[in-house]
Short mmCIF file of C-alpha atoms and ligand atoms in Angstrom, two decimals:
data_model
loop_
_atom_site.label_atom_id
_atom_site.label_comp_id
_atom_site.label_asym_id
_atom_site.label_seq_id
_atom_site.Cartn_x
_atom_site.Cartn_y
_atom_site.Cartn_z
CA MET A 1 -22.01 11.69 -20.71
CA LYS A 2 -18.47 11.53 -21.31
CA LEU A 3 -15.71 12.74 -18.85
CA TYR A 4 -12.46 12.92 -19.81
CA VAL A 5 -10.26 13.21 -16.38
CA ILE A 6 -6.44 13.44 -16.92
CA VAL A 7 -4.47 12.21 -13.51
CA PRO A 8 -1.19 14.01 -13.42
CA LEU A 9 0.71 11.48 -11.56
CA CYS A 10 3.74 13.27 -11.16
CA ALA A 11 3.61 13.22 -15.12
CA LEU A 12 4.49 9.79 -15.08
CA ILE A 13 1.56 8.25 -16.19
CA THR A 14 -1.51 9.53 -17.94
CA LEU A 15 -4.47 7.92 -17.14
CA THR A 16 -7.50 8.45 -19.19
CA GLN A 17 -10.64 7.86 -17.07
CA GLN A 18 -14.44 7.24 -19.40
CA ALA A 19 -17.30 6.71 -17.89
CA PRO A 20 -19.36 5.09 -20.96
CA SER A 21 -23.14 4.95 -20.78
CA GLY A 22 -23.35 1.98 -17.96
CA ASP A 23 -21.51 1.09 -15.51
CA SER A 24 -18.57 -0.35 -16.50
CA CYS A 25 -15.28 1.49 -15.43
CA SER A 26 -12.38 1.26 -18.30
CA CYS A 27 -9.26 2.71 -17.56
CA GLU A 28 -6.26 3.09 -20.12
CA PHE A 29 -3.01 4.32 -18.87
CA THR A 30 0.76 4.57 -21.12
CA ASN A 31 3.70 4.59 -19.37
CA SER A 32 5.83 7.63 -20.19
CA GLU A 33 7.99 6.77 -17.72
CA ARG A 34 11.98 6.04 -19.35
CA THR A 35 11.95 2.57 -20.07
CA PHE A 36 15.09 -0.03 -18.88
CA PRO A 37 17.67 0.53 -21.46
CA HIS A 38 17.72 -3.08 -22.91
CA ASP A 39 20.10 -1.15 -25.72
CA LYS A 40 22.72 -0.22 -23.09
CA LEU A 41 22.37 -4.03 -21.64
CA SER A 42 23.70 -6.15 -24.56
CA THR A 43 26.33 -3.40 -25.66
CA VAL A 44 27.91 -3.74 -22.17
CA GLU A 45 27.17 -7.63 -22.90
CA ASP A 46 28.78 -7.28 -26.06
CA SER A 47 32.10 -5.79 -24.79
CA ALA A 48 32.12 -8.70 -22.19
CA SER A 49 31.97 -11.42 -23.92
CA ARG A 50 34.98 -9.44 -26.63
CA CYS A 51 37.08 -9.29 -23.40
CA ASN A 52 36.38 -13.44 -23.26
CA THR A 53 37.83 -13.64 -26.85
CA ASN A 54 40.57 -11.35 -26.44
CA ILE A 55 42.25 -13.54 -24.04
CA THR A 56 42.06 -17.44 -25.25
CA PRO A 57 44.11 -19.96 -24.02
CA GLN A 58 46.14 -19.93 -27.63
CA LYS A 59 47.71 -16.55 -26.59
CA THR A 60 49.53 -17.88 -23.76
CA LEU A 61 50.30 -20.89 -25.28
CA GLU A 62 52.21 -19.13 -27.81
CA LEU A 63 54.56 -17.53 -25.28
CA GLU A 64 54.75 -20.47 -23.26
CA SER A 65 56.28 -22.21 -26.38
CA LEU A 66 58.65 -18.70 -27.19
CA LEU A 67 59.85 -19.72 -23.71
CA LEU A 68 60.09 -22.91 -23.75
CA GLY A 69 62.06 -22.13 -26.92
CA LEU A 70 64.73 -19.93 -26.09
CA GLU A 71 64.88 -22.35 -22.46
CA ARG A 72 66.18 -24.41 -24.47
CA ARG A 73 68.33 -23.12 -27.36
CA LEU A 74 69.84 -20.08 -24.60
CA PRO A 75 71.72 -23.94 -22.76
CA ARG A 76 72.94 -24.71 -26.64
CA LEU A 77 74.19 -21.85 -27.56
CA GLN A 78 76.56 -21.68 -24.34
CA GLU A 79 77.29 -24.80 -25.72
CA ASP A 80 78.06 -23.74 -29.04
CA VAL A 81 80.16 -21.20 -27.80
CA SER A 82 82.39 -23.09 -25.25
CA ALA A 83 83.18 -25.34 -27.86
CA LEU A 84 84.13 -22.54 -30.01
CA GLU A 85 86.69 -21.13 -27.23
CA ARG A 86 87.84 -24.54 -27.13
CA GLU A 87 88.49 -24.66 -30.66
CA ASP A 88 89.84 -21.75 -31.32
CA ASP A 89 92.86 -22.53 -33.37
CA GLY A 90 91.87 -19.88 -35.86
CA GLU A 91 91.57 -22.32 -38.52
CA LEU A 92 88.00 -22.83 -40.95
CA TYR A 93 86.16 -24.67 -38.33
CA GLY A 94 86.38 -22.65 -35.59
CA VAL A 95 84.81 -20.12 -38.18
CA THR A 96 82.13 -22.21 -39.02
CA SER A 97 81.41 -22.84 -35.23
CA LEU A 98 81.11 -18.93 -35.21
CA LEU A 99 78.58 -19.40 -37.93
CA VAL A 100 76.53 -21.45 -35.93
CA VAL A 101 76.50 -19.51 -33.16
CA GLU A 102 76.07 -16.39 -35.23
CA ASN A 103 73.11 -18.25 -36.67
CA GLU A 104 72.05 -19.29 -33.19
CA LEU A 105 72.11 -16.02 -31.87
CA LYS A 106 70.37 -14.66 -34.92
CA ASP A 107 67.43 -16.87 -33.88
CA ILE A 108 67.12 -16.26 -30.57
CA LYS A 109 67.47 -12.11 -30.90
CA GLU A 110 63.92 -13.10 -33.49
CA LEU A 111 62.54 -15.17 -30.47
CA ILE A 112 63.24 -12.34 -28.07
CA ALA A 113 61.56 -9.57 -30.79
CA ARG A 114 58.68 -11.88 -30.87
CA LEU A 115 58.75 -12.64 -26.99
CA SER A 116 58.62 -8.78 -26.37
CA SER A 117 56.37 -7.98 -28.73
CA ILE A 118 53.78 -10.70 -27.46
CA THR A 119 54.48 -9.18 -23.63
CA LEU A 120 53.84 -5.79 -25.27
CA GLU A 121 50.79 -6.94 -26.82
CA HIS A 122 49.51 -8.94 -23.77
CA GLN A 123 50.77 -5.79 -21.38
CA HIS A 124 47.95 -4.07 -23.76
CA LEU A 125 45.44 -6.60 -23.99
CA THR A 126 45.92 -6.73 -20.27
CA ASN A 127 45.83 -3.09 -19.50
CA ASP A 128 42.77 -2.67 -22.41
CA THR A 129 40.49 -5.60 -20.35
CA THR A 130 41.22 -4.73 -17.08
CA THR A 131 40.10 -0.39 -18.36
CA LYS A 132 37.16 -2.32 -19.90
CA LEU A 133 35.79 -4.85 -16.83
CA LYS A 134 36.26 -1.14 -15.19
CA ASP A 135 33.87 0.33 -17.60
CA LEU A 136 31.91 -2.53 -18.04
CA GLU A 137 31.44 -2.81 -13.99
CA ALA A 138 30.69 1.12 -13.62
CA GLU A 139 27.72 0.04 -16.54
CA MET A 140 26.54 -2.87 -14.95
CA GLN A 141 26.07 -0.62 -11.65
CA GLU A 142 24.06 1.99 -13.13
CA LEU A 143 22.01 -0.12 -14.87
CA GLU A 144 21.58 -1.93 -11.39
CA THR A 145 20.63 1.04 -9.89
CA TYR A 146 18.48 1.71 -12.53
CA ASP A 147 16.78 -1.31 -11.88
CA THR A 148 16.23 -1.18 -8.45
CA MET A 149 14.11 2.34 -8.97
CA GLN A 150 12.68 0.79 -11.99
CA VAL A 151 11.25 -1.81 -9.24
CA VAL A 152 10.51 0.82 -7.26
CA ASN A 153 8.88 3.00 -9.15
CA GLY A 154 7.34 0.00 -10.60
CA LYS A 155 5.76 -0.28 -6.81
CA LEU A 156 4.77 3.36 -6.38
CA GLU A 157 3.02 3.18 -10.01
CA ASN A 158 1.34 0.33 -9.18
CA ARG A 159 0.10 1.37 -6.25
CA ARG A 160 -0.93 4.85 -7.87
CA LEU A 161 -2.65 2.87 -10.58
CA ARG A 162 -4.63 0.92 -7.54
CA ARG A 163 -5.47 4.17 -6.03
CA ASP A 164 -6.61 5.63 -9.13
CA LEU A 165 -8.35 2.51 -10.21
CA ASP A 166 -10.51 2.73 -6.96
CA GLN A 167 -11.05 6.72 -7.31
CA CYS A 168 -12.27 5.91 -11.42
CA ARG A 169 -14.76 3.66 -9.94
CA ASN A 170 -15.85 5.74 -7.39
CA THR A 171 -15.65 8.89 -10.04
CA VAL A 172 -17.62 8.02 -13.59
CA LEU A 173 -20.76 7.34 -11.62
CA PRO A 174 -23.27 9.84 -11.80
CA SER A 175 -21.27 13.28 -10.80
CA THR A 176 -24.35 15.04 -12.04
CA ASN A 177 -24.34 18.70 -12.08
CA SER A 178 -25.10 18.93 -8.18
CA THR A 179 -22.96 21.76 -7.01
CA GLU A 180 -25.06 22.31 -3.83
CA PRO A 181 -23.98 20.74 -0.73
CA PRO A 182 -26.14 17.39 0.51
CA HIS A 183 -28.59 18.98 2.75
CA GLY A 184 -30.88 16.15 4.01
CA ASN A 185 -33.23 17.62 6.99
CA CYS A 186 -30.24 19.12 9.18
CA PRO A 187 -30.83 21.33 12.01
CA HIS A 188 -27.87 23.01 12.30
CA GLY A 189 -27.68 23.87 8.52
CA GLN A 190 -24.95 22.78 5.86
CA PHE A 191 -22.68 20.22 6.22
CA ARG A 192 -19.47 22.68 5.75
CA ASN A 193 -16.10 20.83 7.03
CA ILE A 194 -14.71 19.19 9.78
CA THR A 195 -12.21 20.78 12.66
CA GLY A 196 -9.90 19.27 15.02
CA PRO A 197 -8.82 16.77 15.99
CA ARG A 198 -10.26 18.28 19.60
CA MET A 199 -9.30 15.69 21.69
CA SER A 200 -7.20 12.65 21.65
CA THR A 201 -6.37 9.94 24.37
CA ALA A 202 -5.25 6.97 24.67
CA GLY A 203 -7.11 5.82 27.25
CA GLU A 204 -6.81 3.03 30.15
CA TYR A 205 -4.53 0.59 27.81
CA PRO A 206 -2.53 2.25 25.84
CA GLY A 207 -1.99 0.70 22.75
CA SER A 208 -3.10 -2.41 23.85
CA TYR A 209 -5.53 -3.12 20.96
CA LYS A 210 -5.54 -1.15 16.95
CA TYR A 211 -9.50 -2.35 16.73
CA GLY A 212 -12.32 -0.31 18.61
CA ALA A 213 -15.10 1.67 18.85
CA TRP A 214 -16.11 4.88 20.98
CA GLY A 215 -19.05 7.08 21.67
CA ARG A 216 -21.47 8.80 23.63
CA ASP A 217 -25.29 7.47 23.29
CA PRO A 218 -27.29 10.03 21.35
CA LYS A 219 -30.65 8.94 23.35
CA PRO A 220 -29.59 8.50 26.67
CA GLU A 221 -31.65 7.17 29.38
CA ALA A 222 -32.52 9.90 31.87
CA GLY A 223 -29.57 10.17 34.59
CA LYS A 224 -26.72 8.43 31.94
CA GLU A 225 -26.43 12.20 29.63
CA SER A 226 -22.84 12.47 30.16
CA TRP A 227 -21.48 9.00 30.04
CA HIS A 228 -19.42 7.48 26.97
CA TRP A 229 -18.59 4.04 26.04
CA LEU A 230 -16.01 1.97 24.67
CA VAL A 231 -15.70 -1.82 23.39
CA MET A 232 -12.00 -2.92 22.21
CA LEU A 233 -11.75 -5.71 20.30
CA THR A 234 -10.03 -7.82 22.71
CA SER A 235 -9.80 -11.39 20.65
CA GLY A 236 -7.61 -11.67 17.76
CA ASN A 237 -8.59 -7.05 16.37
CA LYS A 238 -11.69 -9.19 15.72
CA HIS A 239 -14.37 -9.88 18.15
CA SER A 240 -15.09 -8.36 21.99
CA ASN A 241 -17.74 -9.76 24.70
CA TYR A 242 -18.12 -5.96 27.08
CA ILE A 243 -18.96 -3.06 27.06
CA ARG A 244 -16.52 -0.16 29.29
CA LEU A 245 -18.83 2.13 30.53
CA TYR A 246 -17.39 5.84 31.73
CA SER A 247 -19.53 8.56 33.43
CA SER A 248 -17.86 11.43 31.57
CA LEU A 249 -15.85 12.23 28.63
CA SER A 250 -13.06 13.17 31.44
CA ALA A 251 -13.79 10.02 33.23
CA LEU A 252 -12.52 8.56 29.49
CA VAL A 253 -9.71 10.48 29.07
CA GLY A 254 -8.80 10.17 33.46
CA GLY A 255 -9.21 6.32 32.77
CA VAL A 256 -12.37 5.98 35.68
CA SER A 257 -14.12 3.04 34.37
CA THR A 258 -17.18 3.71 36.28
CA PRO A 259 -19.84 2.04 36.43
CA GLY A 260 -17.34 -0.36 34.27
CA ASN A 261 -17.74 -2.83 32.24
CA VAL A 262 -21.06 -4.70 31.05
CA GLN A 263 -20.96 -8.15 29.80
CA ILE A 264 -22.63 -9.43 26.69
CA SER A 265 -21.88 -13.56 27.50
CA PRO A 266 -19.61 -14.58 29.69
CA SER A 267 -17.82 -16.45 26.52
CA ASN A 268 -15.85 -15.20 23.39
CA PRO A 269 -16.90 -15.91 21.10
CA THR A 270 -20.73 -17.18 21.01
CA THR A 271 -23.64 -16.17 18.99
CA ASN A 272 -23.61 -12.98 20.61
CA THR A 273 -20.24 -11.81 20.24
CA ILE A 274 -19.54 -8.40 18.83
CA GLN A 275 -17.40 -8.78 15.55
CA GLY A 276 -16.03 -5.63 14.16
CA PRO A 277 -15.21 -2.33 15.62
CA ASN A 278 -17.59 -0.19 13.90
CA ILE A 279 -20.55 -0.40 16.52
CA VAL A 280 -22.76 2.35 18.07
CA MET A 281 -25.02 2.86 21.16
CA TYR A 282 -28.04 3.97 20.66
CA ARG A 283 -31.00 4.83 23.54
CA GLY A 284 -29.58 2.54 25.91
CA ALA A 285 -28.28 -0.89 23.37
CA LEU A 286 -25.60 -1.65 21.75
CA TYR A 287 -25.75 -2.32 17.84
CA TYR A 288 -22.73 -4.24 16.12
CA ASN A 289 -22.18 -7.19 14.07
CA CYS A 290 -23.50 -10.36 15.40
CA TYR A 291 -20.71 -12.76 15.39
CA ASN A 292 -20.06 -15.17 12.45
CA GLN A 293 -23.35 -13.50 10.87
CA ASP A 294 -25.23 -11.78 8.00
CA GLU A 295 -27.01 -9.88 11.01
CA VAL A 296 -27.13 -7.00 13.24
CA CYS A 297 -27.84 -7.71 17.09
CA ARG A 298 -28.93 -5.50 19.94
CA PHE A 299 -28.42 -5.92 22.94
CA ASN A 300 -30.00 -3.83 25.70
CA LEU A 301 -27.57 -3.09 28.46
CA THR A 302 -30.94 -2.61 30.97
CA SER A 303 -32.35 -6.16 30.42
CA LYS A 304 -29.05 -7.74 28.96
CA THR A 305 -31.19 -9.45 26.07
CA VAL A 306 -29.99 -9.11 22.38
CA THR A 307 -31.81 -8.48 19.64
CA ASN A 308 -31.04 -9.53 16.47
CA ILE A 309 -32.59 -8.59 12.82
CA LYS A 310 -31.05 -10.49 9.71
CA LEU A 311 -29.66 -8.18 6.44
CA PRO A 312 -31.11 -9.42 2.99
CA LYS A 313 -29.51 -12.63 1.42
CA GLY A 314 -26.18 -11.72 -0.39
CA THR A 315 -24.82 -9.43 2.07
CA ARG A 316 -20.90 -9.60 2.36
CA TYR A 317 -19.95 -10.62 6.33
CA ASN A 318 -17.62 -12.25 7.91
CA SER A 319 -14.66 -10.13 6.49
CA LYS A 320 -16.12 -10.38 2.82
CA GLY A 321 -16.47 -6.81 2.27
CA ASN A 322 -14.13 -4.99 4.39
CA PHE A 323 -13.39 -1.27 4.22
CA CYS A 324 -9.91 -0.80 2.50
CA HIS A 325 -7.08 1.31 1.41
CA LEU A 326 -4.28 1.01 -0.46
CA GLU A 327 -2.10 -1.18 2.23
CA GLU A 328 -4.50 -2.89 3.86
CA CYS A 329 -8.15 -3.91 4.49
CA TYR A 330 -9.70 -3.46 7.71
CA PRO A 331 -11.10 -7.22 8.93
CA PHE A 332 -14.37 -7.71 10.36
CA THR A 333 -15.38 -4.24 9.00
CA ASP A 334 -18.77 -5.62 6.95
CA LEU A 335 -21.33 -3.84 8.39
CA ASP A 336 -20.97 -0.21 9.56
CA LEU A 337 -23.95 1.12 12.52
CA ALA A 338 -24.22 4.75 12.17
CA THR A 339 -26.77 7.39 13.93
CA ASP A 340 -27.61 10.10 12.86
CA GLU A 341 -30.31 12.90 13.84
CA SER A 342 -33.25 10.33 12.54
CA GLY A 343 -31.98 7.86 14.20
CA ILE A 344 -29.86 4.43 13.71
CA TRP A 345 -28.80 2.67 10.39
CA VAL A 346 -26.73 -0.01 8.80
CA ILE A 347 -24.39 0.17 6.19
CA TYR A 348 -23.32 -2.89 4.11
CA THR A 349 -22.26 -4.52 0.78
CA THR A 350 -24.22 -7.28 -0.89
CA ASN A 351 -23.39 -9.35 -4.08
CA GLN A 352 -26.07 -7.76 -5.81
CA ASN A 353 -25.41 -4.67 -5.81
CA PHE A 354 -21.24 -5.88 -6.87
CA GLY A 355 -19.60 -4.39 -3.53
CA ASN A 356 -21.19 -1.16 -3.46
CA LEU A 357 -22.71 0.46 -0.19
CA VAL A 358 -25.84 -0.48 0.90
CA LEU A 359 -27.65 1.66 3.21
CA SER A 360 -30.96 0.67 5.67
CA LYS A 361 -32.36 2.26 8.31
CA LEU A 362 -32.95 0.26 11.74
CA GLU A 363 -36.21 1.11 12.89
CA ASP A 364 -35.75 0.69 16.45
CA ASP A 365 -39.18 0.56 17.53
CA GLU A 366 -39.22 -1.81 20.80
CA PRO A 367 -38.92 -4.36 21.34
CA GLU A 368 -39.28 -5.05 17.65
CA LEU A 369 -36.09 -4.20 15.61
CA ARG A 370 -36.35 -3.85 11.85
CA LEU A 371 -35.06 -2.90 8.88
CA GLY A 372 -36.61 0.01 7.44
CA GLN A 373 -36.24 2.15 3.76
CA THR A 374 -32.68 0.55 1.73
CA TRP A 375 -30.89 2.67 -0.82
CA HIS A 376 -28.47 1.39 -3.13
CA THR A 377 -25.58 3.76 -3.60
CA SER A 378 -22.76 3.47 -6.31
CA VAL A 379 -19.93 4.15 -4.00
CA TYR A 380 -17.55 0.84 -4.23
CA LYS A 381 -16.95 -0.44 -0.81
CA GLN A 382 -13.06 -1.40 -1.52
CA GLY A 383 -12.24 2.04 -2.09
CA VAL A 384 -13.93 3.63 1.39
CA THR A 385 -11.98 3.68 4.70
CA ASN A 386 -15.46 4.15 6.53
CA THR A 387 -18.84 6.03 6.76
CA PHE A 388 -20.77 7.85 9.18
CA MET A 389 -24.65 9.39 8.41
CA VAL A 390 -24.81 13.12 9.19
CA CYS A 391 -29.08 14.59 9.15
CA GLY A 392 -29.72 11.54 7.01
CA VAL A 393 -26.97 11.76 4.81
CA LEU A 394 -24.31 9.16 4.48
CA TYR A 395 -20.51 10.57 4.03
CA ALA A 396 -18.14 8.22 3.30
CA THR A 397 -14.30 8.72 3.70
CA ARG A 398 -10.87 7.40 1.90
CA TYR A 399 -7.48 7.06 2.97
CA ILE A 400 -5.34 9.35 1.71
CA ASP A 401 -1.93 9.27 3.53
CA LYS A 402 -0.68 8.68 7.15
CA GLU A 403 -1.74 12.28 7.99
CA ARG A 404 -4.93 12.63 5.85
CA GLU A 405 -8.04 11.13 5.54
CA GLU A 406 -10.67 12.74 2.73
CA ILE A 407 -14.41 12.61 3.28
CA PHE A 408 -14.97 12.70 -1.15
CA TYR A 409 -18.33 11.13 -0.98
CA SER A 410 -22.03 11.63 0.04
CA PHE A 411 -25.39 10.49 -0.21
CA ASP A 412 -28.43 11.88 0.24
CA THR A 413 -31.63 9.90 1.04
CA THR A 414 -33.67 12.56 0.69
CA THR A 415 -32.79 13.40 -2.76
CA GLY A 416 -31.04 10.27 -3.58
CA VAL A 417 -28.04 13.02 -4.84
CA GLU A 418 -24.90 11.02 -4.79
CA ARG A 419 -21.01 13.59 -5.10
CA PHE A 420 -17.90 12.21 -5.33
CA ASN A 421 -16.12 15.27 -4.69
CA LEU A 422 -16.87 16.38 -1.53
CA GLY A 423 -12.93 17.40 -0.69
CA ILE A 424 -13.53 17.52 3.17
CA PHE A 425 -10.10 16.42 4.96
CA ILE A 426 -9.83 14.64 8.21
CA ARG A 427 -6.23 15.57 10.24
CA LYS A 428 -5.42 12.22 11.15
CA MET A 429 -2.84 11.79 14.40
CA TYR A 430 -2.74 8.05 13.88
CA PRO A 431 -2.61 6.38 10.54
CA ASN A 432 -5.68 4.37 10.32
CA ILE A 433 -9.45 5.11 11.43
CA LEU A 434 -10.97 1.96 12.14
CA SER A 435 -14.34 3.09 13.28
CA LEU A 436 -16.18 6.63 12.75
CA ASN A 437 -19.28 8.08 13.88
CA TYR A 438 -21.22 11.24 14.56
CA SER A 439 -23.31 12.11 17.54
CA PRO A 440 -25.90 13.85 16.51
CA VAL A 441 -25.86 15.23 20.62
CA ASP A 442 -22.72 17.55 20.07
CA GLN A 443 -22.03 17.04 16.62
CA ILE A 444 -18.96 15.16 17.03
CA LEU A 445 -17.35 12.91 15.09
CA HIS A 446 -15.99 9.86 17.36
CA ALA A 447 -13.03 8.06 15.99
CA TYR A 448 -11.16 4.69 16.57
CA CYS A 449 -7.51 5.04 15.47
CA ASP A 450 -4.80 2.20 15.93
CA SER A 451 -6.14 2.22 19.77
CA TYR A 452 -6.48 5.83 20.28
CA MET A 453 -9.61 7.91 20.90
CA VAL A 454 -9.99 10.99 18.83
CA SER A 455 -13.01 13.20 18.34
CA TYR A 456 -13.75 16.42 15.78
CA LYS A 457 -16.13 18.74 15.46
CA VAL A 458 -18.40 18.77 12.44
CA LEU A 459 -18.85 22.50 10.90
CA PHE A 460 -22.28 23.42 9.64
CA SER A 461 -23.37 26.87 7.73
C1 NAG B 1 49.66 -0.59 -19.11
O1 NAG B 1 49.38 0.29 -17.73
C2 NAG B 1 50.45 0.39 -16.85
C3 NAG B 1 50.43 1.02 -15.59
O2 NAG B 1 48.32 1.29 -15.90
C4 NAG B 1 51.24 1.02 -17.50
O3 NAG B 1 52.32 1.41 -16.72
C5 NAG B 1 51.82 0.45 -18.98
O4 NAG B 1 52.92 1.69 -19.63
C6 NAG B 1 50.16 0.53 -19.34
N1 NAG B 1 50.72 -0.24 -21.24
C7 NAG B 1 50.11 0.06 -21.83
C8 NAG B 1 51.13 -0.96 -23.23
O5 NAG B 1 49.57 0.60 -22.51
C1 NAG B 2 -28.99 18.88 -13.97
O1 NAG B 2 -29.73 19.94 -13.30
C2 NAG B 2 -31.04 19.86 -13.80
C3 NAG B 2 -32.24 20.66 -13.25
O2 NAG B 2 -32.36 20.34 -12.02
C4 NAG B 2 -31.59 18.17 -13.93
O3 NAG B 2 -32.80 18.72 -15.14
C5 NAG B 2 -30.67 17.28 -14.92
O4 NAG B 2 -31.23 16.31 -15.10
C6 NAG B 2 -29.55 17.62 -13.72
N1 NAG B 2 -28.72 16.97 -14.99
C7 NAG B 2 -28.00 15.56 -14.38
C8 NAG B 2 -26.58 14.88 -15.39
O5 NAG B 2 -28.31 15.23 -13.56
C1 NAG B 3 -11.55 23.26 6.14
O1 NAG B 3 -11.14 23.42 7.33
C2 NAG B 3 -9.85 23.81 6.94
C3 NAG B 3 -9.15 23.58 8.31
O2 NAG B 3 -9.95 23.41 9.36
C4 NAG B 3 -9.13 24.49 6.42
O3 NAG B 3 -8.24 24.15 5.87
C5 NAG B 3 -10.09 24.34 4.47
O4 NAG B 3 -9.65 25.33 3.59
C6 NAG B 3 -11.39 23.96 5.16
N1 NAG B 3 -12.37 23.92 3.77
C7 NAG B 3 -13.35 23.94 3.46
C8 NAG B 3 -13.85 23.77 2.62
O5 NAG B 3 -13.95 25.16 4.06
C1 NAG B 4 -33.78 -2.92 27.26
O1 NAG B 4 -35.10 -3.21 27.97
C2 NAG B 4 -35.60 -2.76 29.31
C3 NAG B 4 -35.48 -3.54 30.15
O2 NAG B 4 -36.37 -4.80 29.64
C4 NAG B 4 -36.55 -1.69 28.42
O3 NAG B 4 -37.59 -0.94 29.14
C5 NAG B 4 -36.10 -0.53 27.06
O4 NAG B 4 -37.08 -0.34 26.69
C6 NAG B 4 -35.80 -1.34 26.40
N1 NAG B 4 -34.59 -0.67 25.59
C7 NAG B 4 -34.71 -1.19 23.94
C8 NAG B 4 -33.39 0.05 23.15
O5 NAG B 4 -34.74 -2.30 23.63
#
């Protein structure tokens, strides 16, 4: 199968994508941008050096010597004229003296003529040079702005190229011929769109903790059906050792935390500290990436005990397999926990799967915690900003701009069909979505964005 896509990129770059039979990805680009006017620059350089040769020390030396000659001759002339006056007896002597003076005057006239021609020449040269220098200055300024734009354009182009590379990596692989939306085993129908934001709150600590997660337990214990939870990464955007509980959504919005905090361990960080923001609560337990481990931790809020499960060998952890967009990678987002109608999942990357997303079902048979079936996707994690599960289908988002995030990818665990072209947009209130999870109870997407808690409604058809 060969797939050619021309990406318009404001008509600056023509990017040709090719999908060869294997899994390699090549992007070739030709830059049709105006190139830097090197010839213009060299003309300017030539003019500048000509200016330099025109105004030589010799020119000034000539003028100086002429002036010096005049300076010496004028007193002599004066002397000769006075002598002539004294000796004017009407005789021959006086006539020769007069001739001397006449010659003298002739020489001086010549000197003055040369001097004035030189002065004029210098004036021309000065005027000419001044004009030329002004022109050169203008041209250099033009070239300078040109270069600044080049730099700016270059930066923009690089960004675009990087995005397109990421997209290329995430587009070449089997787009197949499935036009149907992913189905999974969904009681609600097919995932179509999302609306919102439906709710947004700064919570109790406005702007304090950029990284975190919040949500609602889809399988709560009796009496805790409307409880909401919040975890803020309180230490360097990296880890935390407690969960904050709220009796309802309005309590969370109003900032009234009862029953308050549940601590995992008094010290932070320690073995079972929460690392990274992609956390979920399920059946009264918090699931998260254990501190400094390639493991999922399950903290039982009732018994206050932690169970952990090691992920396959080669799993990237400790900020080696993060979610990214062009501006940044989100640190310690190696593991993403997710809930949906069918239970609990973990999404991660392995070296074996070249940094592409790997998805495993977590089987939480109490008291055991097992890694269930695993799927290998061909979506490259560095081009993905977050993932969530709905009805057994994995969805991945990517950063478009500060206002929009796109749900672009899906992987149906029932059929194994992957799609890279969903084109469902999330309208953002804050630029970065640091965690995103689906609540199968009310079909709400919970997003934690730059310290704010935001929710969206998933639409089915
Ligand atoms: C040089 O420029 C000055 C002022 O711009 C002008 O008055 C003068 O005539 C010019 N001289 C020549 C030789 O062009
Ligand atoms: C397209 O669909 C047909 C029928 O469902 C299937 O046999 C074929 O393999 C699909 N093509 C690709 C490229 O997956
Ligand atoms: C999804 O919803 C947005 C507005 O909420 C709308 O503009 C867009 O067209 C919808 N997309 C689809 C595929 O229905
Ligand atoms: C948590 O611990 C309580 C008390 O030991 C137990 O009844 C419950 O099943 C545990 N929950 C999970 C998810 O392990």
